[in-house]
Short mmCIF file of C-alpha atoms in Angstrom, two decimals:
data_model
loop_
_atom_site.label_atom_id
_atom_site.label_comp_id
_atom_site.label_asym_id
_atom_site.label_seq_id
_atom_site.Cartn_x
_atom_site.Cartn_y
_atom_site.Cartn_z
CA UNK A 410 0.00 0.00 0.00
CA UNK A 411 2.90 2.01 0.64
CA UNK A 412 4.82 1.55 -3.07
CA UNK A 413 1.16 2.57 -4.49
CA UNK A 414 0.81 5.84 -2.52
CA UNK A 415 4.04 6.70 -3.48
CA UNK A 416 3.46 5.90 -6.81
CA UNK A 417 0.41 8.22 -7.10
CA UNK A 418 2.14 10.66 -5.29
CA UNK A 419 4.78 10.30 -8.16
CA UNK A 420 2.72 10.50 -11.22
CA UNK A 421 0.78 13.55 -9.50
CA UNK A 422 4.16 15.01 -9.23
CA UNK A 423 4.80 14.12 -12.68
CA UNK A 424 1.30 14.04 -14.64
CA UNK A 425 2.87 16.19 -17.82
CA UNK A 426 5.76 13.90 -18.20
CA UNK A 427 3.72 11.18 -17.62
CA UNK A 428 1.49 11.89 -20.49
CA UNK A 429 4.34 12.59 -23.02
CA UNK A 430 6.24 9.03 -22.53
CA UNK A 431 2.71 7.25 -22.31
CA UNK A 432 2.10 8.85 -26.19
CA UNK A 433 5.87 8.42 -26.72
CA UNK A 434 5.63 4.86 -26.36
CA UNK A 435 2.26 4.78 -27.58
CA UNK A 436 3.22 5.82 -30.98
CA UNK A 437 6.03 3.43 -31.00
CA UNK A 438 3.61 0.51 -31.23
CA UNK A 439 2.57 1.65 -34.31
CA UNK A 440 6.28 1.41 -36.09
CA UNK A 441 7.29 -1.93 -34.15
CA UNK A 442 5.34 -4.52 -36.47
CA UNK A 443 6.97 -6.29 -38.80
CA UNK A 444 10.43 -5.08 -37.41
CA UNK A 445 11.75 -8.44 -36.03
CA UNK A 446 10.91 -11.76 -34.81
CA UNK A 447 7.34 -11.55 -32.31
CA UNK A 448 7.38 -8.02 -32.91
CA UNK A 449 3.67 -7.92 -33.45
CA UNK A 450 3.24 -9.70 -30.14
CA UNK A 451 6.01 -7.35 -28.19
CA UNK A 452 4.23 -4.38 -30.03
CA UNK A 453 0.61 -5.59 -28.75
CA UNK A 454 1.87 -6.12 -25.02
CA UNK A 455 3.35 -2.77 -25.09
CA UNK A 456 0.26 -1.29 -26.32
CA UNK A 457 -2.28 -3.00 -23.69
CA UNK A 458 0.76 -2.93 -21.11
CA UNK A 459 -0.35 0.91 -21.91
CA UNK A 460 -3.41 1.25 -22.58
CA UNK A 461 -4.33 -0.75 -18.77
CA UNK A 462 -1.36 1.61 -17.01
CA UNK A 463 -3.25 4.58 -18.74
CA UNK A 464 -6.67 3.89 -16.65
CA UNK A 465 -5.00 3.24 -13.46
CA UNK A 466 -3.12 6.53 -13.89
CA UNK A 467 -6.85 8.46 -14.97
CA UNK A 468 -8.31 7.34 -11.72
CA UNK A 469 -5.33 9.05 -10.10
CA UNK A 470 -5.78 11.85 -11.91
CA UNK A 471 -9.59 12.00 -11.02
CA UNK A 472 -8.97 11.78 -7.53
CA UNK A 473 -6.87 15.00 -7.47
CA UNK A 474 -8.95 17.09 -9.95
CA UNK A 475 -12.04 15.99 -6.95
CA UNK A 476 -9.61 17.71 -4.17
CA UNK A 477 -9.77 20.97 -6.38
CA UNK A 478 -12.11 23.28 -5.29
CA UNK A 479 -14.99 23.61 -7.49
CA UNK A 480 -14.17 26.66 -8.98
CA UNK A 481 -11.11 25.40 -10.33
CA UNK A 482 -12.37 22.23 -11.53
CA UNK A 483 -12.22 21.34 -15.48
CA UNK A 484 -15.83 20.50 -16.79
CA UNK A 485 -16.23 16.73 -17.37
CA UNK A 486 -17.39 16.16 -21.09
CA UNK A 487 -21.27 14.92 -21.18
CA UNK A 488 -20.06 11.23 -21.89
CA UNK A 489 -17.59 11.61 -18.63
CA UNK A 490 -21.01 12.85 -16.79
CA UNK A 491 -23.13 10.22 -17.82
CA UNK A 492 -20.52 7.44 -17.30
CA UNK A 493 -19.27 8.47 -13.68
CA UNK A 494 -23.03 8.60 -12.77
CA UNK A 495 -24.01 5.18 -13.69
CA UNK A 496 -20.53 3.87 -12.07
CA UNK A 497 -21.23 5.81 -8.92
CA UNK A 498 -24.55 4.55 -8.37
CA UNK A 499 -24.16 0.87 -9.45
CA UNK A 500 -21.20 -1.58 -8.63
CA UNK A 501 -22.03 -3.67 -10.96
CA UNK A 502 -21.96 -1.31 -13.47
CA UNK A 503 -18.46 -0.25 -12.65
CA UNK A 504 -17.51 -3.80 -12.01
CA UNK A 505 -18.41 -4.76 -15.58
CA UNK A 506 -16.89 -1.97 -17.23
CA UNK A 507 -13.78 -2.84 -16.14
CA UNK A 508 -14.00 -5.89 -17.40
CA UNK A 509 -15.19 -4.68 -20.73
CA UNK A 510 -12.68 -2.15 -20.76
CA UNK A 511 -9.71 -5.12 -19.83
CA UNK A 512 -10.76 -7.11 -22.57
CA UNK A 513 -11.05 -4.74 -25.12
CA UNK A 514 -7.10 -3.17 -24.64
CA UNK A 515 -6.21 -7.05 -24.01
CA UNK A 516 -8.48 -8.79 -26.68
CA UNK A 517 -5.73 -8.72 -29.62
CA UNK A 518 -2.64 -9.64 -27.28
CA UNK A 519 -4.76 -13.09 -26.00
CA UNK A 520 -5.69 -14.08 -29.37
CA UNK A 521 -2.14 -13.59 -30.51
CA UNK A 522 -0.98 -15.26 -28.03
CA UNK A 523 -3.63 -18.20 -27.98
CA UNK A 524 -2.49 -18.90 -31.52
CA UNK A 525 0.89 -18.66 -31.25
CA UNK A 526 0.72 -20.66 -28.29
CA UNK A 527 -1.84 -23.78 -29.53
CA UNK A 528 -3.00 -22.18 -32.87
CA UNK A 529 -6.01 -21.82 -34.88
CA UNK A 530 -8.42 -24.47 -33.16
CA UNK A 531 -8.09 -22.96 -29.38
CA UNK A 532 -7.92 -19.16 -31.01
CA UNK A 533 -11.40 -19.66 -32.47
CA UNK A 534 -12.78 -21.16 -29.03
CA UNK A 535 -11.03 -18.30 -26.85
CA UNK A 536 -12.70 -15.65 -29.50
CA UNK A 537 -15.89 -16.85 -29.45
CA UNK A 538 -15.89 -16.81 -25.14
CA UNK A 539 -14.32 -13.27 -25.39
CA UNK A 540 -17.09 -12.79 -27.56
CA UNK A 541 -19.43 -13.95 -25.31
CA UNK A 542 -18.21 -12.56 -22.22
CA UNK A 543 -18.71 -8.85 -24.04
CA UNK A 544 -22.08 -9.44 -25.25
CA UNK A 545 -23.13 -10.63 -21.81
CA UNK A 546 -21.61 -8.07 -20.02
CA UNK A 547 -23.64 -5.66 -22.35
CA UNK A 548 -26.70 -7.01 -22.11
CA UNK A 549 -26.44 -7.05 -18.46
CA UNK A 550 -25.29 -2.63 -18.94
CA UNK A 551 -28.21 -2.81 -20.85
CA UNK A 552 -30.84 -3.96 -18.21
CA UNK A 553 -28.78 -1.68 -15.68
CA UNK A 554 -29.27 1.28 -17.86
CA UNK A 555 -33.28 0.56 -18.64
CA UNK A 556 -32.67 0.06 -22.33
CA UNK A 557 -30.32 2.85 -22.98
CA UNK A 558 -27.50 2.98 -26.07
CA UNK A 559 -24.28 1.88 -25.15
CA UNK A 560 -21.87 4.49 -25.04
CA UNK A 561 -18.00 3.78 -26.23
CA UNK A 562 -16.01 4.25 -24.33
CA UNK A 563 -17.68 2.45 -21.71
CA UNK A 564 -15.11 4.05 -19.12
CA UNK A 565 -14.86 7.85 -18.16
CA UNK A 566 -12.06 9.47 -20.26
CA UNK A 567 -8.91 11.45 -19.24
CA UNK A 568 -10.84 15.23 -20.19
CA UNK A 569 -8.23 17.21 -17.99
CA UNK A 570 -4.97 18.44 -18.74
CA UNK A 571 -2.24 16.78 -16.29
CA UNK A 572 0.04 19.10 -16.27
CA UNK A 573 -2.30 22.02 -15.10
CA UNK A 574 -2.88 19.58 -11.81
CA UNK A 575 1.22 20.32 -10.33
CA UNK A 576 -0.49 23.73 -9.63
CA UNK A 577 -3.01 22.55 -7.37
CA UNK A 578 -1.07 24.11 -3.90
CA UNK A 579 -1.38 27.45 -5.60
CA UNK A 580 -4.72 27.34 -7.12
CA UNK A 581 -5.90 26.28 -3.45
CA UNK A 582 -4.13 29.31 -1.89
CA UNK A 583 -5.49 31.38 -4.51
CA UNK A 584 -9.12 29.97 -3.81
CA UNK A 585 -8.60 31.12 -0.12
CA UNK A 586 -7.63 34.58 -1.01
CA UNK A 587 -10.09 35.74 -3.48
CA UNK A 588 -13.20 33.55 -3.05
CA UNK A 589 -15.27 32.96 -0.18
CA UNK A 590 -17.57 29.64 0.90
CA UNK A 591 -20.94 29.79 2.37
CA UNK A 592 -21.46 28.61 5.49
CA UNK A 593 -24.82 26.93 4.93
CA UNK A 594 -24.66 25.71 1.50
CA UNK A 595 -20.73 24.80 1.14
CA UNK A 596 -20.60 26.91 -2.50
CA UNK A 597 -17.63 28.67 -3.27
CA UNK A 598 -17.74 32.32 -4.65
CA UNK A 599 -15.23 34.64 -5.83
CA UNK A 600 -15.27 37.97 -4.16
CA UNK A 601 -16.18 41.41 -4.72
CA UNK A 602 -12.97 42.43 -4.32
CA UNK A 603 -11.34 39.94 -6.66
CA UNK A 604 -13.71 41.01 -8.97
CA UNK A 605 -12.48 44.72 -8.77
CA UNK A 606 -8.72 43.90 -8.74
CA UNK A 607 -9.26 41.65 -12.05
CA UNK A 608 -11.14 44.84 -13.49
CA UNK A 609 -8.65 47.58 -12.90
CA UNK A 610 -5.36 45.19 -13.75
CA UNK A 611 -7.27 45.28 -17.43
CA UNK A 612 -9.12 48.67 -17.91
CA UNK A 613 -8.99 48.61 -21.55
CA UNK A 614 -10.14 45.09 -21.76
CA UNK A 615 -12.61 45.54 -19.47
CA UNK A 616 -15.98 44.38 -21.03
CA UNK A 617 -13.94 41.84 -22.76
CA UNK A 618 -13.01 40.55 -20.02
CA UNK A 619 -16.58 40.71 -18.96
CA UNK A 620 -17.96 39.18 -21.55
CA UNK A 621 -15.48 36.63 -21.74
CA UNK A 622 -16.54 35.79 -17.67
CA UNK A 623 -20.17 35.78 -19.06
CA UNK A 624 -19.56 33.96 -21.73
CA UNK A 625 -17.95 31.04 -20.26
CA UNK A 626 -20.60 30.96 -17.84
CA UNK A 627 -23.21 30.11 -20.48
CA UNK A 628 -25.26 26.96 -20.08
CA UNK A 629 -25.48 24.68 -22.68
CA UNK A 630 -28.32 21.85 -22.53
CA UNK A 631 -26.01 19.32 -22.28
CA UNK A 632 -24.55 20.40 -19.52
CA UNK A 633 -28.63 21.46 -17.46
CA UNK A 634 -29.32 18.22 -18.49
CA UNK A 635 -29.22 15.67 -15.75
CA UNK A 636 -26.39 12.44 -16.62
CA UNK A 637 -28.58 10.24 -17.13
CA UNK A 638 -31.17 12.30 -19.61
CA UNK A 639 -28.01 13.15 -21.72
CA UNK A 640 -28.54 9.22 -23.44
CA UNK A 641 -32.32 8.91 -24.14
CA UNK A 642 -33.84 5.09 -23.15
CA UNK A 643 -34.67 3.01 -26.43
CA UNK A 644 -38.14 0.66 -26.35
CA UNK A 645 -39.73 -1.35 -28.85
CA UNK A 646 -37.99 -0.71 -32.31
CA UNK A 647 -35.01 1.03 -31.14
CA UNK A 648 -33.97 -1.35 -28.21
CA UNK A 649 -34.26 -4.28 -30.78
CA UNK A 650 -31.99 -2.64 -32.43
CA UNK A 651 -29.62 -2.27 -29.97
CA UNK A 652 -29.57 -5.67 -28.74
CA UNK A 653 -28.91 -6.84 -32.61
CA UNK A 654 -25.88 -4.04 -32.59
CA UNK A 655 -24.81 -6.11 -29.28
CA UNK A 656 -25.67 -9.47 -30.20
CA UNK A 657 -23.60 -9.08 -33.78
CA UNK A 658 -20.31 -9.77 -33.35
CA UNK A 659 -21.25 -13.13 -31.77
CA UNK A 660 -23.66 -14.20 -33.90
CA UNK A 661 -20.76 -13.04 -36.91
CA UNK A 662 -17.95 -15.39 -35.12
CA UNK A 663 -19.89 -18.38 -34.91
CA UNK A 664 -21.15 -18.10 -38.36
CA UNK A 665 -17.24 -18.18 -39.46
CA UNK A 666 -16.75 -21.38 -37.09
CA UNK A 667 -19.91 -23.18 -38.93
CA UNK A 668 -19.05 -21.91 -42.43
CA UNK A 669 -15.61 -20.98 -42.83
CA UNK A 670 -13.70 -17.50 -42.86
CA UNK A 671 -14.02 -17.46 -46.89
CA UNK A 672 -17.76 -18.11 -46.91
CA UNK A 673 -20.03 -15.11 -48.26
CA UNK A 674 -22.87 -16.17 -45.72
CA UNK A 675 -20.84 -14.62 -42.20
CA UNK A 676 -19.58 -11.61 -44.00
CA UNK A 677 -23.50 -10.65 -44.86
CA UNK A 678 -25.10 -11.98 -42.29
CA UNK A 679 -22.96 -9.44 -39.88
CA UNK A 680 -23.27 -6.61 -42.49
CA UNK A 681 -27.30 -7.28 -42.81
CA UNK A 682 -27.79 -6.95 -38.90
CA UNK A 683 -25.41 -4.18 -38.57
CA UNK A 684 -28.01 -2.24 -41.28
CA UNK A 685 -30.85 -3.48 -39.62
CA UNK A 686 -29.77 -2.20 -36.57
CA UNK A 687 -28.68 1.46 -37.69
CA UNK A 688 -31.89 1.88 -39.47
CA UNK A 689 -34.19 0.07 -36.25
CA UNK A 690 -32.12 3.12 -33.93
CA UNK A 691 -32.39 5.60 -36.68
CA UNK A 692 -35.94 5.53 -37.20
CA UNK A 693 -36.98 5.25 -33.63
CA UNK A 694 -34.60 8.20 -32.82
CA UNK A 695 -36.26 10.29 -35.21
CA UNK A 696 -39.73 9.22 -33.68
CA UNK A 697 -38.52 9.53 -30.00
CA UNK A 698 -40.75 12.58 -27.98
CA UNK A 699 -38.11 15.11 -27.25
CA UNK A 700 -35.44 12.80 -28.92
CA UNK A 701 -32.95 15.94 -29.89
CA UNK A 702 -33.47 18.49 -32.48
CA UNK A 703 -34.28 17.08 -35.25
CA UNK A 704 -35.38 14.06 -33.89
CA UNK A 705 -31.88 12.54 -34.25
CA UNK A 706 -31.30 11.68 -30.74
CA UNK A 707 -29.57 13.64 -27.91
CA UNK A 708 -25.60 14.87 -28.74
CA UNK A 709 -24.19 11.58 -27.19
CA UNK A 710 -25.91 9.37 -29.39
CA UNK A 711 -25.19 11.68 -32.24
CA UNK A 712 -22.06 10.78 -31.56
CA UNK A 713 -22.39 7.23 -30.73
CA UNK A 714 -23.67 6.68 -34.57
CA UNK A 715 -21.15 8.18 -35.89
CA UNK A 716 -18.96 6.08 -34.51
CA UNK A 717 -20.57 2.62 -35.13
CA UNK A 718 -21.07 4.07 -39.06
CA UNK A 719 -17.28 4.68 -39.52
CA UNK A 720 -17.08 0.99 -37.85
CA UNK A 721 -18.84 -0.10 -41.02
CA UNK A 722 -15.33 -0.05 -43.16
CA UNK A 723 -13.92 -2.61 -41.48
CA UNK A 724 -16.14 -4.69 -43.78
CA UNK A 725 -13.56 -4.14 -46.53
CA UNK A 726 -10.77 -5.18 -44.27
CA UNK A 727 -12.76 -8.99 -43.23
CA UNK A 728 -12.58 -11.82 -45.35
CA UNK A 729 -14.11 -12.66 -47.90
CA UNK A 730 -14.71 -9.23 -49.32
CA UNK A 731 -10.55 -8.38 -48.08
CA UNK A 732 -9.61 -11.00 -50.77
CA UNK A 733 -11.23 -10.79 -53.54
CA UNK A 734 -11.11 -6.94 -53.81
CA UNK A 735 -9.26 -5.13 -51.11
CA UNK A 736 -6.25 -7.17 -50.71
CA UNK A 737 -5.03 -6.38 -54.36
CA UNK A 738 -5.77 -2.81 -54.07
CA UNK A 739 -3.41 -2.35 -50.71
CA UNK A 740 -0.41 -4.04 -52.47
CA UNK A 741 -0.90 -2.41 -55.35
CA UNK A 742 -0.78 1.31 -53.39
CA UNK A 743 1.96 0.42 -51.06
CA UNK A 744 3.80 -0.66 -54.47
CA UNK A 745 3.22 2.79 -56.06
CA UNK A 746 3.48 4.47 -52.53
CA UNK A 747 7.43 3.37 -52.05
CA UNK A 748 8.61 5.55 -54.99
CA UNK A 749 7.19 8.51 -53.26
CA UNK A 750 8.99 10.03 -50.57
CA UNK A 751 6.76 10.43 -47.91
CA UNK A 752 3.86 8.70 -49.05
CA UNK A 753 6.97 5.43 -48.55
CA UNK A 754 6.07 5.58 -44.97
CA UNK A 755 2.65 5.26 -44.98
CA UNK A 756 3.05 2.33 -47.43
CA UNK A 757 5.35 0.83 -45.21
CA UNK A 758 2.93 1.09 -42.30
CA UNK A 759 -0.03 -0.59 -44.37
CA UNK A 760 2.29 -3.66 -45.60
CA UNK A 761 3.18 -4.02 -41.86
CA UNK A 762 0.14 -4.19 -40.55
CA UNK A 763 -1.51 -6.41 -44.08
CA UNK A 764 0.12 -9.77 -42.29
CA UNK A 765 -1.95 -9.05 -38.93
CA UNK A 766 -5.24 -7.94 -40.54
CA UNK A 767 -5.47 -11.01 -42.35
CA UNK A 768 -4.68 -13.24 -39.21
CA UNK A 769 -5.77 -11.30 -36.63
CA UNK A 770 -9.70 -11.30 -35.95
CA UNK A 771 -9.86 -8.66 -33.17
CA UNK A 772 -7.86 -6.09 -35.60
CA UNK A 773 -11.43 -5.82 -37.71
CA UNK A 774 -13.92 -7.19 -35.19
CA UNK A 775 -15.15 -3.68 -34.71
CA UNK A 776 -16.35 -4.95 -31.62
#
């Protein structure tokens, strides 16, 4: 207990560093494939290695930017607000977003691993209970959340910036100086006085400085909104579709064990209830009472469907559709690509990463 106190006491010491080796090293999985023998699998452990130190290191973070007075506090982004909530109010929530969250930085390094290790037979059988385990665990957010979309991330994000944290003795000392906290209520107000010093250090920017106080004080709806009204629950058409968009990725894996990676029948059976399930969400979005302007859905699930439509190209990258038409078309650009100076490099990316798309399932699972 000792080492991990003085660990966080370390990276809160150290947050802006921290951050630069994490993307330092971060980026350096993206150059290691193809570079030497197990590469791929040295690259992948770095990468989750990271990805798993990265949370641990957030909740650190959190639990300092808490101990700032409210005043001083960054805002948490509306999916940081809704996700926080449901993890504050349900341990099993939290409890099984973690464990989505562990498989999904882990999910290629295990299958790597699990076919390096025994090879394609006991791959297919640990993908199909990783599978499993994340469509269970969903369902089971699902019923939490009454029926509402699930979000991605399904963890709370890193939305402050680490280095500003090293000035949290000052910004406390600051706090005590010009603002003042109500007895009764606990708020925290910054004083008249503070108010007039600020004003006469900037007389000719006065109303812009003004306006720039107002103006940051603006509410958005997002941000009146309660958490848990910022995602909207589905019923009826909508949560079918949701529970297809969950249930897909299973269903898709055991098609390829019945019929074969090459077979037509997995590759549209996943791309048919991936379109059945935008358009089931789509059109019971737009039908929703008070479902976002333009009947579209609130801003989270905006974004949310963005996301799982930009998912849809990894349908290009799965087999069989990858060989027969986008397999030819890579080699053939990272052919013209190396006579081009910088252009080279991203050719040289895409051939190092062709091996692992083709053998890796989790690198176009989109799951």
């Amino acid at each position: 207990m000792d080492f991990l106190k003085k660990y966080e006491s370390f990276i809160f010491k150290n947050a802006s560093q921290i951050s630069s080796i994490e993307s330092t090293l971060r980026s350096l999985t993206y150059i290691l494939p193809g570079r030497f023998d197990d590469a791929d699998l040295a690259s992948e452990a770095l990468f989750s290695t990271l990805n798993l130190l990265g949370i641990y290191h957030d909740t650190i973070l959190t639990k300092h930017v808490a101990s700032l007075p409210a005043t001083h506090r960054p805002t948490p982004s509306p999916l940081n607000r809704y996700t926080r909530d449901w993890q504050n109010s349900s341990l099993t929530y939290r409890r099984i977003a973690m464990l989505l969250t562990v498989i999904q930085y882990t999910e290629v390094l295990i299958e790597m691993g699990v076919q390096k290790k025994w090879g394609q037979q006991y791959k297919w059988r640990v993908i199909t209970a990783l599978e499993a385990i994340k469509a269970a665990g969903r369902l089971t957010l699902l019923r939490l959340t009454n029926q509402r979309m699930i979000m991605h991330p399904i963890h709370t994000e890193r939305d402050v910036d680490p280095s500003t944290l090293a000035d949290l003795a000052e910004a406390q000392q600051s706090v005590k100086e010009s603002h003042w906290t109500g007895t009764r209520t606990g708020s925290t107000r910054l004083q008249l006085s503070a108010v007039q010093k600020n004003n006469s250090s900037g007389k000719a920017g006065g109303k812009s400085d003004v306006t720039e106080f107002l103006l940051s004080k603006v509410l958005t709806p997002d941000v009146v909104r309660k958490p848990r009204d910022l995602v909207g629950i589905l019923s009826g058409l909508g949560a079918i579709g949701e529970y297809m968009f969950v249930l897909r990725p299973l269903i898709y894996v055991l098609a390829m064990r019945k019929y074969g990676q090459k077979s037509w029948y997995p590759w549209f059976l996943s791309l048919a209830i991936e379109l059945a399930s935008r358009a089931s969400i789509k059109q019971y979005l737009a039908s929703r009472p008070g479902g976002g302007r333009g009947g579209s859905g609130t801003l989270l699930e905006k974004d949310e469907m963005k996301r799982r439509l930009w998912l849809l190209l990894y349908y290009v990258l799965r087999s069989p559709f990858y060989d027969r038409f986008t397999k030819e078309r890579l080699h053939n650009f990272c052919e013209s690509a190396s006579k081009k100076p910088l252009i080279s490099l991203v050719g040289g990316i895409v051939r190092d990463y062709q091996p692992l798309w083709e053998s890796v399932y989790f690198y176009t699972a989109g799951s």
